[in-house]
Amino acid sequence: MNEQRQNNSVVMIIDDDASTRMMATEFLSQAGFIVVEAADGLEAMAQVPLVNPDMIILDVEMPNLNGFDTCVQLRKIAAFVSTPILMLTGLDNSESIDLAYEAGATDFATKPINWSLLCYRVRYMLRASQASEMLKKNQMSLAASQRIAQLGNWEYDLLQDRLIWSDQLFQILGLKPGEIEPSHEALVSRVHSDDRSRVEDWINQQAEPGDRASIDHRIVLANGELRSVRQQMECTRNSDGTLVQLQTVVQDFTERREAEEKIHQLAYYDSLTNLPNRAMLQDHLDHCLSIARQNNHKLAVLFLDLDDFKRVNDTLGHAVGDMLLREVANRLQDNLRRGALESSLHDACFDSMVARMGGDEFIILLPSINDVADATSVANRILKVLSHPYTVAENALFTSPSIGISIYPNDGTTAEDLLRNADMAMYSAKRNGKNLYKLHSEAMDAAAQKRYRVDVSLRSALEKNEFSVFYQPQLNLKTGKIFSVEALIRWNSADLGTVSPADFITVAEENGLIVPMGEWVLRTSCEQTKQWIAQGFSINKVAVNISVLQFIRPDFPAMIESILEETGLPARYLELEITESLLANDTYGAVDTLRKLKKIGVELSIDDFGTGYSSLSQLKNFPINRLKIDQSFIQNVTNSKEDAAITNAIIAMSDSMKIKVLAEGVETQEQLDFLRNNGCDEIQGFLISKPLPAADIEANMMSVESLLDKLFAPDLSISLKTGTG
């Protein structure tokens, strides 16, 4: 009773009999309830919203508004839809009982009332009401949780052959609750046609007692929308093992599946080309290597890099560059698919892969080849298909690939080894002219080790003072005088000994050290030339090679001006040699820089002319003083009609444009005679002198003068002192 007092439940007694109300109030109050009285139905309807009783005891026979009608009115109020109502009646017949329940009564009792028992009855009715409310809340909470989790369920009672669907399952299937009669056929009809037989087999398997079996599949809603669901089944059997019930939870996890697929896409695919990325390639290559080991067959990795792709980004912008990369990716995929249908690689190409490593680098994996020829055949097809012109954003573009190939097990047994060696072979292809493929070889490993040692030692060479400058004289063929020298960097490493420029210049360009090295050569050459001029030597100019990395720097003209001011060398005594390929790749930017240099007062020449694929007609765009014919033409100028014709064409065109021509690599008297007879202005080469240190240039000028006496008529012999030349 104390428990009930603490509960303070409010009970309303509605009866027109005052003695009944008095007795109810007395007994219920002693039992711990708060009692509120109403003399009839109308009075009760007025008090109910104010009192908000937890339970109502309602007499049937009352004036104005009888108990049945009062009960009906109470049930129309939302707050009292489930409030327990006990109807009191003196009528002991089934019709009255039916009317009470139809009106909405929870229970009924007949008069006369046993008040002691009534208190217990009220207490249990309140407990039942509270339990019912709690159950209803839990059911609502469960329904909300299932709705939020997109979780439905179905139960199949095999003994009664009855199938029940939850409301949420109807909604998952795109139906309104109760819209159709639940059935196995209706459930399976929503399953995607490609998954249907698999789902039916799963249901028919009827798992072992207590086991939980699950399956993921797709469903198709009435509007055609595709959703992903997971069904998890638990089976119940009776004591003799007979299956009696299937209980299955169905969860719609479409959004989660889409999120997982998006995460997988981001983790394993390149966002620009949609090709597999480095991570996915690594996983797939490891898998294919495992199969190759088991089956004892070969595997090929092709490492592909686009030639001169940077020029596209620099001239047309990264957006156009990205579109070009997508076109390249499409061609690679199409080529691999078509090639698979035409070759012995057909079966294996189901696992073949084109991946993007980043930038303009791609990997092609051939997981099963018969021999090296299969890999080179694919490489040749790629060279052909990628070299066709592209139309990107109304621009006609051309690019070509350099391809390196490594073969398992010849060139490595791990993914890391194969990728590294294919990369190494690709760089070899670039250094050997681009637009070709190279197979990895042991010689490349040795070359790579050598380049690595050169790279490491090169980084401290400037600090250790290991560089020096050699000078090669340049001769004016019309006057027979040495008029200039070309400055050439040399390296005597404490660790590696004497290193050829062919071995360290390209490394310096790759690691960026060519910029500080080039500045050091410029400063050293200007200082030396200033000293020669002060001493009275006839050498009145020094020519210095300029790297592309130096030339493209915005501060390059300012750096030249600073060095000239610092060394005190007049600008007219300095000549800068620019490679022809640099001018061909960036005409607009090159012209702007050349004009700034020309304004400073230095002379400008194009080095290795004839190898950079530029047109002679383009020369009018550049403020150039001199062309240097590449030595590859001079070597065979006396026995190759083609080289002779090219050399003569360069000389003739330059003469018409008032540009001097200097031939490099002159080594024989016959070459000198050809050049002199065909109007070449200047030469340099071993015939005159090899490159020498500054001190040897000064000491050996007498022997050079003696040589020139033999090469030229006596009146053209040179003098090294100023005043004679």
PDB file of C-alpha atoms in Angstrom, residues 127-344:
ATOM      1  CA  ARG A 127      -0.227  -2.412 -13.650  1.00  0.00           C
ATOM      2  CA  ALA A 128      -1.543  -3.998 -16.845  1.00  0.00           C
ATOM      3  CA  SER A 129      -2.081  -0.551 -18.355  1.00  0.00           C
ATOM      4  CA  GLN A 130       1.456   0.534 -17.467  1.00  0.00           C
ATOM      5  CA  ALA A 131       2.872  -2.692 -18.890  1.00  0.00           C
ATOM      6  CA  SER A 132       0.805  -2.191 -22.037  1.00  0.00           C
ATOM      7  CA  GLU A 133       2.055   1.375 -22.358  1.00  0.00           C
ATOM      8  CA  MET A 134       5.637   0.239 -21.858  1.00  0.00           C
ATOM      9  CA  LEU A 135       5.178  -2.464 -24.479  1.00  0.00           C
ATOM     10  CA  LYS A 136       3.666   0.039 -26.875  1.00  0.00           C
ATOM     11  CA  LYS A 137       6.593   2.426 -26.324  1.00  0.00           C
ATOM     12  CA  ASN A 138       9.072  -0.379 -26.835  1.00  0.00           C
ATOM     13  CA  GLN A 139       7.278  -1.431 -30.005  1.00  0.00           C
ATOM     14  CA  MET A 140       7.314   2.151 -31.244  1.00  0.00           C
ATOM     15  CA  SER A 141      10.991   2.455 -30.319  1.00  0.00           C
ATOM     16  CA  LEU A 142      11.733  -0.830 -32.096  1.00  0.00           C
ATOM     17  CA  ALA A 143       9.795   0.301 -35.148  1.00  0.00           C
ATOM     18  CA  ALA A 144      11.678   3.612 -35.145  1.00  0.00           C
ATOM     19  CA  SER A 145      15.001   1.796 -34.752  1.00  0.00           C
ATOM     20  CA  GLN A 146      14.133  -0.545 -37.614  1.00  0.00           C
ATOM     21  CA  ARG A 147      13.071   2.405 -39.738  1.00  0.00           C
ATOM     22  CA  ILE A 148      16.304   4.262 -39.012  1.00  0.00           C
ATOM     23  CA  ALA A 149      18.409   1.142 -39.569  1.00  0.00           C
ATOM     24  CA  GLN A 150      16.250   0.238 -42.609  1.00  0.00           C
ATOM     25  CA  LEU A 151      15.657  -3.118 -40.981  1.00  0.00           C
ATOM     26  CA  GLY A 152      12.625  -5.320 -41.644  1.00  0.00           C
ATOM     27  CA  ASN A 153      11.825  -8.952 -40.999  1.00  0.00           C
ATOM     28  CA  TRP A 154       9.696 -11.862 -42.143  1.00  0.00           C
ATOM     29  CA  GLU A 155       8.669 -15.034 -40.328  1.00  0.00           C
ATOM     30  CA  TYR A 156       7.433 -18.244 -41.861  1.00  0.00           C
ATOM     31  CA  ASP A 157       5.559 -20.742 -39.684  1.00  0.00           C
ATOM     32  CA  LEU A 158       5.874 -24.061 -41.492  1.00  0.00           C
ATOM     33  CA  LEU A 159       3.297 -25.849 -39.272  1.00  0.00           C
ATOM     34  CA  GLN A 160       0.580 -23.291 -40.026  1.00  0.00           C
ATOM     35  CA  ASP A 161       1.975 -22.373 -43.481  1.00  0.00           C
ATOM     36  CA  ARG A 162       1.774 -18.704 -42.525  1.00  0.00           C
ATOM     37  CA  LEU A 163       4.115 -15.910 -43.659  1.00  0.00           C
ATOM     38  CA  ILE A 164       4.287 -12.597 -41.754  1.00  0.00           C
ATOM     39  CA  TRP A 165       6.020  -9.418 -42.959  1.00  0.00           C
ATOM     40  CA  SER A 166       6.860  -6.475 -40.722  1.00  0.00           C
ATOM     41  CA  ASP A 167       5.705  -3.010 -41.759  1.00  0.00           C
ATOM     42  CA  GLN A 168       9.311  -2.004 -42.351  1.00  0.00           C
ATOM     43  CA  LEU A 169       9.807  -4.931 -44.754  1.00  0.00           C
ATOM     44  CA  PHE A 170       6.901  -3.647 -46.839  1.00  0.00           C
ATOM     45  CA  GLN A 171       8.616  -0.263 -46.971  1.00  0.00           C
ATOM     46  CA  ILE A 172      12.014  -1.785 -47.853  1.00  0.00           C
ATOM     47  CA  LEU A 173      10.302  -3.554 -50.779  1.00  0.00           C
ATOM     48  CA  GLY A 174       8.753  -0.269 -51.891  1.00  0.00           C
ATOM     49  CA  LEU A 175       5.241  -1.165 -50.708  1.00  0.00           C
ATOM     50  CA  LYS A 176       2.753   0.222 -48.232  1.00  0.00           C
ATOM     51  CA  PRO A 177       2.111  -1.988 -45.188  1.00  0.00           C
ATOM     52  CA  GLY A 178      -0.650  -4.440 -46.069  1.00  0.00           C
ATOM     53  CA  GLU A 179      -0.643  -3.414 -49.735  1.00  0.00           C
ATOM     54  CA  ILE A 180      -0.279  -7.042 -50.844  1.00  0.00           C
ATOM     55  CA  GLU A 181      -0.697 -10.412 -49.174  1.00  0.00           C
ATOM     56  CA  PRO A 182       2.719 -11.617 -47.912  1.00  0.00           C
ATOM     57  CA  SER A 183       3.915 -14.645 -49.857  1.00  0.00           C
ATOM     58  CA  HIS A 184       7.106 -16.364 -50.898  1.00  0.00           C
ATOM     59  CA  GLU A 185       6.391 -15.526 -54.540  1.00  0.00           C
ATOM     60  CA  ALA A 186       5.834 -11.832 -53.784  1.00  0.00           C
ATOM     61  CA  LEU A 187       9.109 -11.700 -51.812  1.00  0.00           C
ATOM     62  CA  VAL A 188      11.186 -13.404 -54.488  1.00  0.00           C
ATOM     63  CA  SER A 189       9.594 -11.352 -57.280  1.00  0.00           C
ATOM     64  CA  ARG A 190      11.303  -8.247 -55.876  1.00  0.00           C
ATOM     65  CA  VAL A 191      14.752  -9.869 -56.086  1.00  0.00           C
ATOM     66  CA  HIS A 192      16.882  -8.799 -59.060  1.00  0.00           C
ATOM     67  CA  SER A 193      16.571 -11.390 -61.846  1.00  0.00           C
ATOM     68  CA  ASP A 194      20.333 -12.034 -61.821  1.00  0.00           C
ATOM     69  CA  ASP A 195      20.213 -12.839 -58.082  1.00  0.00           C
ATOM     70  CA  ARG A 196      16.876 -14.649 -57.927  1.00  0.00           C
ATOM     71  CA  SER A 197      17.988 -18.267 -58.317  1.00  0.00           C
ATOM     72  CA  ARG A 198      20.783 -17.729 -55.810  1.00  0.00           C
ATOM     73  CA  VAL A 199      18.327 -16.317 -53.219  1.00  0.00           C
ATOM     74  CA  GLU A 200      15.821 -19.143 -53.763  1.00  0.00           C
ATOM     75  CA  ASP A 201      18.553 -21.736 -53.309  1.00  0.00           C
ATOM     76  CA  TRP A 202      19.627 -19.988 -50.117  1.00  0.00           C
ATOM     77  CA  ILE A 203      16.094 -20.056 -48.656  1.00  0.00           C
ATOM     78  CA  ASN A 204      15.601 -23.688 -49.634  1.00  0.00           C
ATOM     79  CA  GLN A 205      18.821 -24.766 -47.949  1.00  0.00           C
ATOM     80  CA  GLN A 206      17.120 -24.396 -44.519  1.00  0.00           C
ATOM     81  CA  ALA A 207      20.151 -23.993 -42.272  1.00  0.00           C
ATOM     82  CA  GLU A 208      20.973 -26.191 -39.302  1.00  0.00           C
ATOM     83  CA  PRO A 209      19.238 -25.546 -35.936  1.00  0.00           C
ATOM     84  CA  GLY A 210      20.444 -22.330 -34.370  1.00  0.00           C
ATOM     85  CA  ASP A 211      22.649 -21.480 -37.334  1.00  0.00           C
ATOM     86  CA  ARG A 212      22.481 -18.028 -38.831  1.00  0.00           C
ATOM     87  CA  ALA A 213      22.879 -17.884 -42.596  1.00  0.00           C
ATOM     88  CA  SER A 214      23.128 -14.607 -44.521  1.00  0.00           C
ATOM     89  CA  ILE A 215      23.064 -13.503 -48.138  1.00  0.00           C
ATOM     90  CA  ASP A 216      23.561 -10.174 -49.913  1.00  0.00           C
ATOM     91  CA  HIS A 217      21.581  -9.429 -53.049  1.00  0.00           C
ATOM     92  CA  ARG A 218      19.748  -6.737 -54.958  1.00  0.00           C
ATOM     93  CA  ILE A 219      16.047  -5.948 -55.086  1.00  0.00           C
ATOM     94  CA  VAL A 220      14.115  -3.928 -57.653  1.00  0.00           C
ATOM     95  CA  LEU A 221      11.388  -1.566 -56.406  1.00  0.00           C
ATOM     96  CA  ALA A 222       8.169  -0.917 -58.309  1.00  0.00           C
ATOM     97  CA  ASN A 223       9.650   2.317 -59.722  1.00  0.00           C
ATOM     98  CA  GLY A 224      12.695   0.442 -61.053  1.00  0.00           C
ATOM     99  CA  GLU A 225      15.068   1.667 -58.360  1.00  0.00           C
ATOM    100  CA  LEU A 226      17.823  -0.794 -57.498  1.00  0.00           C
ATOM    101  CA  ARG A 227      18.611  -1.407 -53.810  1.00  0.00           C
ATOM    102  CA  SER A 228      21.079  -3.649 -51.972  1.00  0.00           C
ATOM    103  CA  VAL A 229      19.840  -5.767 -49.042  1.00  0.00           C
ATOM    104  CA  ARG A 230      21.252  -8.361 -46.665  1.00  0.00           C
ATOM    105  CA  GLN A 231      19.042 -11.188 -45.379  1.00  0.00           C
ATOM    106  CA  GLN A 232      20.015 -13.090 -42.246  1.00  0.00           C
ATOM    107  CA  MET A 233      18.045 -16.219 -41.360  1.00  0.00           C
ATOM    108  CA  GLU A 234      17.704 -18.220 -38.158  1.00  0.00           C
ATOM    109  CA  CYS A 235      15.878 -21.565 -38.248  1.00  0.00           C
ATOM    110  CA  THR A 236      13.908 -23.187 -35.413  1.00  0.00           C
ATOM    111  CA  ARG A 237      13.311 -26.922 -35.125  1.00  0.00           C
ATOM    112  CA  ASN A 238      11.288 -28.964 -32.637  1.00  0.00           C
ATOM    113  CA  SER A 239      12.647 -31.724 -30.405  1.00  0.00           C
ATOM    114  CA  ASP A 240      12.727 -34.294 -33.196  1.00  0.00           C
ATOM    115  CA  GLY A 241      14.647 -31.969 -35.513  1.00  0.00           C
ATOM    116  CA  THR A 242      11.738 -30.986 -37.734  1.00  0.00           C
ATOM    117  CA  LEU A 243      12.033 -27.459 -39.112  1.00  0.00           C
ATOM    118  CA  VAL A 244       9.112 -25.437 -37.788  1.00  0.00           C
ATOM    119  CA  GLN A 245       9.980 -21.773 -38.329  1.00  0.00           C
ATOM    120  CA  LEU A 246      12.174 -19.471 -40.419  1.00  0.00           C
ATOM    121  CA  GLN A 247      12.942 -16.058 -38.913  1.00  0.00           C
ATOM    122  CA  THR A 248      14.701 -13.661 -41.244  1.00  0.00           C
ATOM    123  CA  VAL A 249      15.941 -10.098 -40.813  1.00  0.00           C
ATOM    124  CA  VAL A 250      16.206  -7.974 -43.965  1.00  0.00           C
ATOM    125  CA  GLN A 251      18.386  -4.858 -43.949  1.00  0.00           C
ATOM    126  CA  ASP A 252      18.626  -2.285 -46.726  1.00  0.00           C
ATOM    127  CA  PHE A 253      22.293  -1.280 -46.817  1.00  0.00           C
ATOM    128  CA  THR A 254      22.310   0.473 -50.202  1.00  0.00           C
ATOM    129  CA  GLU A 255      23.813   3.707 -48.876  1.00  0.00           C
ATOM    130  CA  ARG A 256      26.479   1.819 -46.937  1.00  0.00           C
ATOM    131  CA  ARG A 257      27.321  -0.307 -49.978  1.00  0.00           C
ATOM    132  CA  GLU A 258      27.570   2.832 -52.121  1.00  0.00           C
ATOM    133  CA  ALA A 259      29.809   4.446 -49.494  1.00  0.00           C
ATOM    134  CA  GLU A 260      31.989   1.337 -49.360  1.00  0.00           C
ATOM    135  CA  GLU A 261      32.227   1.288 -53.153  1.00  0.00           C
ATOM    136  CA  LYS A 262      33.117   4.995 -53.149  1.00  0.00           C
ATOM    137  CA  ILE A 263      35.829   4.423 -50.534  1.00  0.00           C
ATOM    138  CA  HIS A 264      37.134   1.484 -52.550  1.00  0.00           C
ATOM    139  CA  GLN A 265      37.080   3.605 -55.706  1.00  0.00           C
ATOM    140  CA  LEU A 266      39.067   6.369 -54.006  1.00  0.00           C
ATOM    141  CA  ALA A 267      41.521   3.905 -52.482  1.00  0.00           C
ATOM    142  CA  TYR A 268      42.167   1.746 -55.537  1.00  0.00           C
ATOM    143  CA  TYR A 269      41.328   3.803 -58.633  1.00  0.00           C
ATOM    144  CA  ASP A 270      42.793   6.924 -60.174  1.00  0.00           C
ATOM    145  CA  SER A 271      40.281   9.779 -59.954  1.00  0.00           C
ATOM    146  CA  LEU A 272      41.296  11.306 -63.308  1.00  0.00           C
ATOM    147  CA  THR A 273      41.318   8.274 -65.620  1.00  0.00           C
ATOM    148  CA  ASN A 274      39.348   5.717 -63.544  1.00  0.00           C
ATOM    149  CA  LEU A 275      42.215   3.307 -64.132  1.00  0.00           C
ATOM    150  CA  PRO A 276      43.517   1.188 -61.258  1.00  0.00           C
ATOM    151  CA  ASN A 277      46.057   3.143 -59.222  1.00  0.00           C
ATOM    152  CA  ARG A 278      49.414   2.167 -57.753  1.00  0.00           C
ATOM    153  CA  ALA A 279      47.865   0.435 -54.705  1.00  0.00           C
ATOM    154  CA  MET A 280      45.549  -1.758 -56.756  1.00  0.00           C
ATOM    155  CA  LEU A 281      48.304  -2.556 -59.248  1.00  0.00           C
ATOM    156  CA  GLN A 282      50.566  -3.652 -56.383  1.00  0.00           C
ATOM    157  CA  ASP A 283      47.883  -6.012 -55.026  1.00  0.00           C
ATOM    158  CA  HIS A 284      47.079  -7.431 -58.461  1.00  0.00           C
ATOM    159  CA  LEU A 285      50.727  -7.840 -59.405  1.00  0.00           C
ATOM    160  CA  ASP A 286      51.427  -9.721 -56.174  1.00  0.00           C
ATOM    161  CA  HIS A 287      48.459 -12.010 -56.936  1.00  0.00           C
ATOM    162  CA  CYS A 288      49.574 -12.627 -60.535  1.00  0.00           C
ATOM    163  CA  LEU A 289      53.143 -13.341 -59.396  1.00  0.00           C
ATOM    164  CA  SER A 290      51.830 -15.988 -57.003  1.00  0.00           C
ATOM    165  CA  ILE A 291      49.993 -17.687 -59.881  1.00  0.00           C
ATOM    166  CA  ALA A 292      53.040 -17.367 -62.144  1.00  0.00           C
ATOM    167  CA  ARG A 293      55.191 -19.130 -59.550  1.00  0.00           C
ATOM    168  CA  GLN A 294      52.668 -21.946 -59.160  1.00  0.00           C
ATOM    169  CA  ASN A 295      52.248 -22.464 -62.911  1.00  0.00           C
ATOM    170  CA  ASN A 296      55.877 -21.762 -63.829  1.00  0.00           C
ATOM    171  CA  HIS A 297      55.050 -19.216 -66.553  1.00  0.00           C
ATOM    172  CA  LYS A 298      56.368 -15.780 -67.500  1.00  0.00           C
ATOM    173  CA  LEU A 299      54.863 -12.396 -66.661  1.00  0.00           C
ATOM    174  CA  ALA A 300      55.599  -8.958 -68.144  1.00  0.00           C
ATOM    175  CA  VAL A 301      55.474  -5.431 -66.752  1.00  0.00           C
ATOM    176  CA  LEU A 302      55.497  -2.514 -69.212  1.00  0.00           C
ATOM    177  CA  PHE A 303      56.346   0.896 -67.710  1.00  0.00           C
ATOM    178  CA  LEU A 304      55.163   3.710 -69.980  1.00  0.00           C
ATOM    179  CA  ASP A 305      55.921   7.434 -69.809  1.00  0.00           C
ATOM    180  CA  LEU A 306      54.658  10.053 -72.273  1.00  0.00           C
ATOM    181  CA  ASP A 307      57.390  11.965 -74.109  1.00  0.00           C
ATOM    182  CA  ASP A 308      57.429  15.748 -73.644  1.00  0.00           C
ATOM    183  CA  PHE A 309      54.071  15.731 -71.829  1.00  0.00           C
ATOM    184  CA  LYS A 310      55.185  18.670 -69.687  1.00  0.00           C
ATOM    185  CA  ARG A 311      55.123  20.841 -72.788  1.00  0.00           C
ATOM    186  CA  VAL A 312      51.347  20.279 -73.102  1.00  0.00           C
ATOM    187  CA  ASN A 313      50.730  21.380 -69.505  1.00  0.00           C
ATOM    188  CA  ASP A 314      53.053  24.381 -69.844  1.00  0.00           C
ATOM    189  CA  THR A 315      51.633  25.647 -73.137  1.00  0.00           C
ATOM    190  CA  LEU A 316      47.944  24.670 -73.059  1.00  0.00           C
ATOM    191  CA  GLY A 317      47.310  24.286 -69.325  1.00  0.00           C
ATOM    192  CA  HIS A 318      46.701  21.405 -66.947  1.00  0.00           C
ATOM    193  CA  ALA A 319      43.035  21.039 -67.940  1.00  0.00           C
ATOM    194  CA  VAL A 320      44.039  20.136 -71.491  1.00  0.00           C
ATOM    195  CA  GLY A 321      46.823  17.943 -70.111  1.00  0.00           C
ATOM    196  CA  ASP A 322      44.285  16.055 -67.987  1.00  0.00           C
ATOM    197  CA  MET A 323      42.025  15.520 -71.008  1.00  0.00           C
ATOM    198  CA  LEU A 324      44.982  14.171 -72.959  1.00  0.00           C
ATOM    199  CA  LEU A 325      45.783  11.733 -70.135  1.00  0.00           C
ATOM    200  CA  ARG A 326      42.194  10.461 -70.227  1.00  0.00           C
ATOM    201  CA  GLU A 327      42.453   9.936 -73.994  1.00  0.00           C
ATOM    202  CA  VAL A 328      45.722   8.049 -73.544  1.00  0.00           C
ATOM    203  CA  ALA A 329      44.116   5.862 -70.850  1.00  0.00           C
ATOM    204  CA  ASN A 330      41.189   5.040 -73.163  1.00  0.00           C
ATOM    205  CA  ARG A 331      43.505   4.098 -76.007  1.00  0.00           C
ATOM    206  CA  LEU A 332      45.586   1.864 -73.755  1.00  0.00           C
ATOM    207  CA  GLN A 333      42.521   0.000 -72.485  1.00  0.00           C
ATOM    208  CA  ASP A 334      41.000  -0.366 -75.956  1.00  0.00           C
ATOM    209  CA  ASN A 335      44.305  -1.520 -77.405  1.00  0.00           C
ATOM    210  CA  LEU A 336      44.816  -4.151 -74.702  1.00  0.00           C
ATOM    211  CA  ARG A 337      41.282  -5.513 -75.171  1.00  0.00           C
ATOM    212  CA  ARG A 338      41.529  -5.647 -78.973  1.00  0.00           C
ATOM    213  CA  GLY A 339      45.043  -7.046 -78.855  1.00  0.00           C
ATOM    214  CA  ALA A 340      43.923  -9.813 -76.497  1.00  0.00           C
ATOM    215  CA  LEU A 341      41.400 -11.035 -79.072  1.00  0.00           C
ATOM    216  CA  GLU A 342      44.070 -11.216 -81.765  1.00  0.00           C
ATOM    217  CA  SER A 343      46.950 -12.829 -79.905  1.00  0.00           C
ATOM    218  CA  SER A 344      48.061 -15.788 -77.862  1.00  0.00           C
TER     219      SER A 344
END
